[in-house]
mmCIF file of C-alpha atoms in Angstrom:
data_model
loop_
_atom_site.group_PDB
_atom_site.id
_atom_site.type_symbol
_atom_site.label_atom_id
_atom_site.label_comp_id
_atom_site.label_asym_id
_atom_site.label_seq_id
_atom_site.Cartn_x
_atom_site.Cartn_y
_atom_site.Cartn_z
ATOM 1 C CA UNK A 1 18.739 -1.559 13.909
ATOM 2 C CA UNK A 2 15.621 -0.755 15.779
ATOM 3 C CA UNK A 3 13.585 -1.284 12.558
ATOM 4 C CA UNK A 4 15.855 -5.159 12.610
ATOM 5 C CA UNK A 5 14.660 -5.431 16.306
ATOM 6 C CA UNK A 6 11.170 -4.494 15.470
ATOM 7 C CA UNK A 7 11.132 -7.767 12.893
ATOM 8 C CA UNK A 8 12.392 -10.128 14.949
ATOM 9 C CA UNK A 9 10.167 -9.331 18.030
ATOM 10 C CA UNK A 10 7.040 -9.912 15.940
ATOM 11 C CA UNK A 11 8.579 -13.395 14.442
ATOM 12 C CA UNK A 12 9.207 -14.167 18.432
ATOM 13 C CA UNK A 13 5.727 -13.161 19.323
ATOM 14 C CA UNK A 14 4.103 -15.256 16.471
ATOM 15 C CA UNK A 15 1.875 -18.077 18.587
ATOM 16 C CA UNK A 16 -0.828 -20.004 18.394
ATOM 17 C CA UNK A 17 -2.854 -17.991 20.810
ATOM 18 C CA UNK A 18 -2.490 -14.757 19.208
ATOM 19 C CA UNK A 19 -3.372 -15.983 15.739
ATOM 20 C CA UNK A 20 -6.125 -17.786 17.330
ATOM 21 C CA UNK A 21 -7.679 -14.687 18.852
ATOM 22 C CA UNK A 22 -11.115 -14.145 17.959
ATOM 23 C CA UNK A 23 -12.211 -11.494 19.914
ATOM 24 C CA UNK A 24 -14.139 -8.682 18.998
ATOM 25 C CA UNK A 25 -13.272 -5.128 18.592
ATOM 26 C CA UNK A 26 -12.038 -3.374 21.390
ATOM 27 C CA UNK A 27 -12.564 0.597 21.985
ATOM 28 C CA UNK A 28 -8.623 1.040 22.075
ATOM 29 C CA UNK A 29 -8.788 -0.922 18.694
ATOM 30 C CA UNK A 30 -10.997 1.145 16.875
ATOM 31 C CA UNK A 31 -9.804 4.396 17.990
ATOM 32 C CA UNK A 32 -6.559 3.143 16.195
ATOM 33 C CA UNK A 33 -8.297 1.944 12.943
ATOM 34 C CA UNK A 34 -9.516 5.450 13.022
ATOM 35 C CA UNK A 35 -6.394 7.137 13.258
ATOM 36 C CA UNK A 36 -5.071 4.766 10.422
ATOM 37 C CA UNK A 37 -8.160 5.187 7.966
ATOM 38 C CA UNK A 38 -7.580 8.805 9.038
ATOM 39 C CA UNK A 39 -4.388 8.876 7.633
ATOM 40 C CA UNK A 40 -4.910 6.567 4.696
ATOM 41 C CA UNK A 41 -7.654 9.065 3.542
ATOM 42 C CA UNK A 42 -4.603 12.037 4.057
ATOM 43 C CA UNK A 43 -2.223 10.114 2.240
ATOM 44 C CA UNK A 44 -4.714 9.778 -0.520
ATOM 45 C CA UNK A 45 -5.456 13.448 -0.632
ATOM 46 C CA UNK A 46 -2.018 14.400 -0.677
ATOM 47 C CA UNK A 47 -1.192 11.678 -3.313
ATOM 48 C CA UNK A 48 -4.081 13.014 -5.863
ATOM 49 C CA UNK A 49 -3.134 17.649 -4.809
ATOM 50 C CA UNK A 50 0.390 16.691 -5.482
ATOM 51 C CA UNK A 51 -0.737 14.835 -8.984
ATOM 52 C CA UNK A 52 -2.837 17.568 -10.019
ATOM 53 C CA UNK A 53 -0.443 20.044 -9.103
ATOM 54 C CA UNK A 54 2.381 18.328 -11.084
ATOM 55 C CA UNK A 55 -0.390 17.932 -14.482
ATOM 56 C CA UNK A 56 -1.905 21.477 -14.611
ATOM 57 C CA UNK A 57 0.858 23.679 -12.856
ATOM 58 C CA UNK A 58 4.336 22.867 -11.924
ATOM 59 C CA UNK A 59 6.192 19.751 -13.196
ATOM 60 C CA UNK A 60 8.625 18.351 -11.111
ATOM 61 C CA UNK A 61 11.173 16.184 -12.276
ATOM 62 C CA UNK A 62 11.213 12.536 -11.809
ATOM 63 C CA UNK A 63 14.186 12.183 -9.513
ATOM 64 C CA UNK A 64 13.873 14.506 -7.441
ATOM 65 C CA UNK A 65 10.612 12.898 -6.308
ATOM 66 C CA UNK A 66 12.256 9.553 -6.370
ATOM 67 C CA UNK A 67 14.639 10.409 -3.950
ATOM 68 C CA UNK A 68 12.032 12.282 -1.943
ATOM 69 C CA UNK A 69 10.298 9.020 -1.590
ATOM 70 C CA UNK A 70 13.843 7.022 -1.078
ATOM 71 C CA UNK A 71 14.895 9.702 1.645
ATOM 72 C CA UNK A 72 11.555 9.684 3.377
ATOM 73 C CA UNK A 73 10.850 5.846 3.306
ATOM 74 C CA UNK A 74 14.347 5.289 5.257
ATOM 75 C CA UNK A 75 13.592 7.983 7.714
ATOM 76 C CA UNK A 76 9.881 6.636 8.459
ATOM 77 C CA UNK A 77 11.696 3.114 8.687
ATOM 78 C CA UNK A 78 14.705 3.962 10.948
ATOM 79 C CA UNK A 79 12.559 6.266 13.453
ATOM 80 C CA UNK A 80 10.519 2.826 14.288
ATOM 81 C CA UNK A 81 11.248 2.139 17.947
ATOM 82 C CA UNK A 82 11.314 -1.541 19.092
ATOM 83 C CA UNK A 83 9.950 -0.513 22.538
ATOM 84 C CA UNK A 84 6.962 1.216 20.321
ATOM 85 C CA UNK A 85 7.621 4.633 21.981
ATOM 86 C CA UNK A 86 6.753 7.103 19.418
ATOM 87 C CA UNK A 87 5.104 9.940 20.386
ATOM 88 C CA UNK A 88 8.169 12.332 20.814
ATOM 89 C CA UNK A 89 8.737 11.498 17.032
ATOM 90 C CA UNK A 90 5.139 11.113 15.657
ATOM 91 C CA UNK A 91 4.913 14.895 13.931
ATOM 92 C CA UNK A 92 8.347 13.633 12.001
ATOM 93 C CA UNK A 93 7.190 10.355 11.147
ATOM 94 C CA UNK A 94 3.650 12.468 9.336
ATOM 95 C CA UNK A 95 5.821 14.696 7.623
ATOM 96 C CA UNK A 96 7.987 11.626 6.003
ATOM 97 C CA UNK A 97 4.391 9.744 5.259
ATOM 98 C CA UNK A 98 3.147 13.077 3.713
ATOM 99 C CA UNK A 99 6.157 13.099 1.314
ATOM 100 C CA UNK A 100 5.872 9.361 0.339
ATOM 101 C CA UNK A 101 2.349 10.068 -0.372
ATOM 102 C CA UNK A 102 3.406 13.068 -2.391
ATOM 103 C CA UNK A 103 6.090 11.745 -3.830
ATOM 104 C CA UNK A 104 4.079 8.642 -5.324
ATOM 105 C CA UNK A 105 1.417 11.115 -6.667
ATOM 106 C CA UNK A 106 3.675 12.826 -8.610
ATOM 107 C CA UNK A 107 5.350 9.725 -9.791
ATOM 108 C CA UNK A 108 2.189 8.168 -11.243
ATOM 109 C CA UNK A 109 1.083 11.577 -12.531
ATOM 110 C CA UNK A 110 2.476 10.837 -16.079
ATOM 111 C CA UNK A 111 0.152 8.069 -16.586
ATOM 112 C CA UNK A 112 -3.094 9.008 -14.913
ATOM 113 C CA UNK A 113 -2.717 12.102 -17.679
ATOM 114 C CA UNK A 114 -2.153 9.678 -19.941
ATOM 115 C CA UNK A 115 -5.260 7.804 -19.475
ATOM 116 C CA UNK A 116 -6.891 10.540 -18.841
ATOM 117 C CA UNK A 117 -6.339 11.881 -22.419
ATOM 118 C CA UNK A 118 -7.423 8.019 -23.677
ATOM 119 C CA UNK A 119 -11.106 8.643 -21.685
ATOM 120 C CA UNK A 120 -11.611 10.636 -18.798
ATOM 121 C CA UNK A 121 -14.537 8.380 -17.294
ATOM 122 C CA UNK A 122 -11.614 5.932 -16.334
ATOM 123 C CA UNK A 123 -10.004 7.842 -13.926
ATOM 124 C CA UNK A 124 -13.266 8.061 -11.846
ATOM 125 C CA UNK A 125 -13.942 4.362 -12.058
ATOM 126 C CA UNK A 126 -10.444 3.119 -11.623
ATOM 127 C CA UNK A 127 -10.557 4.980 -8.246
ATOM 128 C CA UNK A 128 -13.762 3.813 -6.774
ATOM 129 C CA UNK A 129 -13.430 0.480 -7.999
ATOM 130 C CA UNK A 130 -10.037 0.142 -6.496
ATOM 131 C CA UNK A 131 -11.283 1.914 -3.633
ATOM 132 C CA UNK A 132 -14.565 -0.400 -3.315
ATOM 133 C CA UNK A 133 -12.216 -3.727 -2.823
ATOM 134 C CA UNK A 134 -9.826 -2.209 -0.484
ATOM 135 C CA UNK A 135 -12.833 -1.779 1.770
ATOM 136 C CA UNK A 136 -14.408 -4.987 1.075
ATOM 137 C CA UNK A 137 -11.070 -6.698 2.050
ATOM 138 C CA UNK A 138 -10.142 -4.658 4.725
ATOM 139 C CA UNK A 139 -13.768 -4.958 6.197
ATOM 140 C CA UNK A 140 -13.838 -8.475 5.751
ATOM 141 C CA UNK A 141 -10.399 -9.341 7.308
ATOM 142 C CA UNK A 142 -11.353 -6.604 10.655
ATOM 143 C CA UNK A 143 -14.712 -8.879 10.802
ATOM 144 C CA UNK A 144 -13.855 -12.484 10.256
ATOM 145 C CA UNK A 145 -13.723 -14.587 13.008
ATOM 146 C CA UNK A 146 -10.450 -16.068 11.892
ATOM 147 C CA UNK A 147 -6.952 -15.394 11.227
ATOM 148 C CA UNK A 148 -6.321 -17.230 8.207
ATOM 149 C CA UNK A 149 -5.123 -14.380 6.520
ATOM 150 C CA UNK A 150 -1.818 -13.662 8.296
ATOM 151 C CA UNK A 151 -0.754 -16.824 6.727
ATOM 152 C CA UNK A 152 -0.702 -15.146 3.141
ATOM 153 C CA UNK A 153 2.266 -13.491 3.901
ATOM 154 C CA UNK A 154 4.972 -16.012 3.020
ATOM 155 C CA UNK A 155 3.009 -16.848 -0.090
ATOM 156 C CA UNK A 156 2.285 -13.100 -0.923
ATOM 157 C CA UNK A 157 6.104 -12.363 -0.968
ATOM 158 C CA UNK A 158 6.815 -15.537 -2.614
ATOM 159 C CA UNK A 159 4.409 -13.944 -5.579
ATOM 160 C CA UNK A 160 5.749 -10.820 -5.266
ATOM 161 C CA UNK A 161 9.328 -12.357 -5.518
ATOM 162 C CA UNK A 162 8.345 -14.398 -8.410
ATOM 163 C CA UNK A 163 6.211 -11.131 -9.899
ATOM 164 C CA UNK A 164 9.465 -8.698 -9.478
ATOM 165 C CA UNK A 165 11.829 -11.704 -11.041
ATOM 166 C CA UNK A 166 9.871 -12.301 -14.162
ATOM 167 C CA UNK A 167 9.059 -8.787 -14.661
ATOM 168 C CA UNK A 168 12.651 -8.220 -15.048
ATOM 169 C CA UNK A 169 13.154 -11.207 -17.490
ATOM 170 C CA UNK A 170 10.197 -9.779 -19.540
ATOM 171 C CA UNK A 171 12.237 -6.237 -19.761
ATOM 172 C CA UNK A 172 14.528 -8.011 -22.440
ATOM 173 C CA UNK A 173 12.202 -10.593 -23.616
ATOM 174 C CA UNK A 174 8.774 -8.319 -24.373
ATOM 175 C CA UNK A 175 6.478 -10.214 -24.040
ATOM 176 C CA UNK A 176 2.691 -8.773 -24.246
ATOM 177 C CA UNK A 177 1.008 -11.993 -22.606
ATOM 178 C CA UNK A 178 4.035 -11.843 -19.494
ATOM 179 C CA UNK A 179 3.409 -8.498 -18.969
ATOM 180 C CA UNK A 180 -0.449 -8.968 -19.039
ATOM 181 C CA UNK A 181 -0.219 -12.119 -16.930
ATOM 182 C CA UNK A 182 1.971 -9.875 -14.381
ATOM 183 C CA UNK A 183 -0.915 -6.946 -14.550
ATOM 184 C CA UNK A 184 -3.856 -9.299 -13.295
ATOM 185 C CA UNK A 185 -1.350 -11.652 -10.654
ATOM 186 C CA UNK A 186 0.101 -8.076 -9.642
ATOM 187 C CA UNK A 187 -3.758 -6.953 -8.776
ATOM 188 C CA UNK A 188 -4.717 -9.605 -7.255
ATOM 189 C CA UNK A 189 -1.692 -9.666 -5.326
ATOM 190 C CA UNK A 190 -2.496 -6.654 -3.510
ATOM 191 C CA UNK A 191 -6.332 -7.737 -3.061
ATOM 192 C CA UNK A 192 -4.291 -10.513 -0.824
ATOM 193 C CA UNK A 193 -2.170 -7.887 0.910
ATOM 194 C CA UNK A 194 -4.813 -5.895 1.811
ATOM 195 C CA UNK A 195 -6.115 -9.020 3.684
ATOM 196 C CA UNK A 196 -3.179 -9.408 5.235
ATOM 197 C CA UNK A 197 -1.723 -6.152 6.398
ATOM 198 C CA UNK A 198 -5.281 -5.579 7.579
ATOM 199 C CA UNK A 199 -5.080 -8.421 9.964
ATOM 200 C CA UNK A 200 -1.193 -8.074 11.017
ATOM 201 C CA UNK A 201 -2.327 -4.400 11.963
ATOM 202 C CA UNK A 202 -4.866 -5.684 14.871
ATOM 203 C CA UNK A 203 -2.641 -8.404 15.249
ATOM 204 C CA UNK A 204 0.440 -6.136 16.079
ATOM 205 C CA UNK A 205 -2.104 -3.807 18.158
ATOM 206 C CA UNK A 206 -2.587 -6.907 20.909
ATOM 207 C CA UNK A 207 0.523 -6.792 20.816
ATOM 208 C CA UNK A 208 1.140 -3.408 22.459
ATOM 209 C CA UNK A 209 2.538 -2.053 18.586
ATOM 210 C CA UNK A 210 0.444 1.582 18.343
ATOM 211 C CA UNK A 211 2.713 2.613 16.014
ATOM 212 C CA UNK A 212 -0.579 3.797 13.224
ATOM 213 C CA UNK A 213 1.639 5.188 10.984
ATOM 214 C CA UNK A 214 3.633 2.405 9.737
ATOM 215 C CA UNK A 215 0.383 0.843 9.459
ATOM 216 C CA UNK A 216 -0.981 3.196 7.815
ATOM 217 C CA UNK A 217 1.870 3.225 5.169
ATOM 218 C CA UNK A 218 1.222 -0.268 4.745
ATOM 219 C CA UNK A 219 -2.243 -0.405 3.810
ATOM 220 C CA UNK A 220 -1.083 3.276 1.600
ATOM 221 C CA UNK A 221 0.882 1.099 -0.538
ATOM 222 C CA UNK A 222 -1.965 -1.490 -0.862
ATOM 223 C CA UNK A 223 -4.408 0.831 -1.950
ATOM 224 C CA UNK A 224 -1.942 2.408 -4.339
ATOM 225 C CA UNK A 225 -0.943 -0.921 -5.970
ATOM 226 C CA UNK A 226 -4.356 -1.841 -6.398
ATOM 227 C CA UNK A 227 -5.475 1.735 -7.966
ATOM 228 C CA UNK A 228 -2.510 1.688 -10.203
ATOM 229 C CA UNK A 229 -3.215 -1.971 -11.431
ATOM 230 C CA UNK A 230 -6.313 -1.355 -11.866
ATOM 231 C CA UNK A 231 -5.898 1.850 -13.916
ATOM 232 C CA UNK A 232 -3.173 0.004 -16.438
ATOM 233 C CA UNK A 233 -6.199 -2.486 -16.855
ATOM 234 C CA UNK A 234 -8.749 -0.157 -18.378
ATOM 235 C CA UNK A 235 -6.047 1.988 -19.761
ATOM 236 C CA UNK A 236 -4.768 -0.943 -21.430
ATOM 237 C CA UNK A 237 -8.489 -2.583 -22.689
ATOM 238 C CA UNK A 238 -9.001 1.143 -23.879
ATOM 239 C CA UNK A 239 -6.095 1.286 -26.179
ATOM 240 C CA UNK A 240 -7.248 -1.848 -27.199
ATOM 241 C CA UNK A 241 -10.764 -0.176 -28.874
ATOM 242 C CA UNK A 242 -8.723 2.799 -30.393
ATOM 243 C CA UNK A 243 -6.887 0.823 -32.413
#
């Protein structure tokens, strides 16, 4: 219920002035873009240990690392705190983001070996080049002087509504051009998130939310969707010149 609360606080604190708000970094704000980068980068890690460990030396089965990342999702979301106190729960709430982030490695394992057999040089460049645009976006929506951005959210979930609809049409239909369509609108659906969750993070900050990990989680998932896209898209142009 708190997570409920949480929600509908943020819809009641949605004005004109905040959106409006133009002003430049604050100390208090970058010291919490640091501890979310911070964790972002240990999410990552974790992500790409518990990958590798799951390729080379102990396979773990599917499920079990679904409901890892079920059971820890639900915990991280129901230990939010409307009032925003979280320290007495903040070493939880890392050990739930550390399993998510392991979790989703190990889920995504099957494939990155999978391309990595195809060519091993698109591993590498999948990474940086996903990594590359989450910066630029993230940069660019922390710099710009307006707030434009937190107005993609109703038509980001729209997509994504739209994306997760037709994607479940195209499971009986099989289509190759719907599920290539869905590939590119799916990456540059996260490009748009990354704008977004960017600016809802310093947006939620004025706000008195210092709740970094959730925010960190958010921007996680961005930079997962985009690496993951991005990886079916040279894995799939690859196949393409082997056959």
């Amino acid at each position: 219920m708190d997570f409920l609360n949480q929600i509908k606080k943020r819809q009641r604190d949605i004005n004109l002035s905040n959106i409006m708000n133009f002003s430049p970094l604050t100390n208090e704000e970058r010291n919490h873009l640091i501890k979310i980068y911070g964790l972002l980068a240990m999410g990552t890690i974790v992500s790409a240990l518990s990958c590798y460990v799951d390729i080379y030396y102990f396979k773990v089965p599917r499920f079990i690392a679904s409901i890892i990342s079920l059971v820890c999702s639900f915990l991280l979301a129901s230990s939010c705190n409307s009032h925003y106190q979280l320290v007495d729960t903040s070493k939880k709430r890392l050990v739930y983001f550390a399993g998510i982030s392991s979790s989703i490695g190990i889920l995504i394992s099957d494939y990155i070996n999978y391309v990595n057999y195809l060519n091993p040089s698109i591993l590498p460049l999948a990474f940086f080049g996903s990594l590359s645009i989450f910066c630029c976006f993230s940069l660019a929506a922390i710099f710009s002087k307006n707030r434009i951005s937190i107005f993609l959210g109703a038509v980001l979930c729209a997509v994504c509504s739209y994306v997760a609809l037709i994607s479940f049409m195209n499971f009986f239909i099989r289509s190759k051009f719907i599920d290539t369509t869905l590939l590119y609108t799916g990456f540059f659906m996260y490009m748009g998130f990354v704008l977004f969750d960017t600016q809802i993070t310093l947006f939620d900050f004025r706000r008195g939310n210092k709740d970094y990990i959730m925010h960190s989680i958010c921007l996680y998932l961005d930079l997962v969707g985009l690496f993951t896209h991005l990886l079916r898209i040279l894995g799939q142009k690859e196949e393409k010149k082997k056959k």
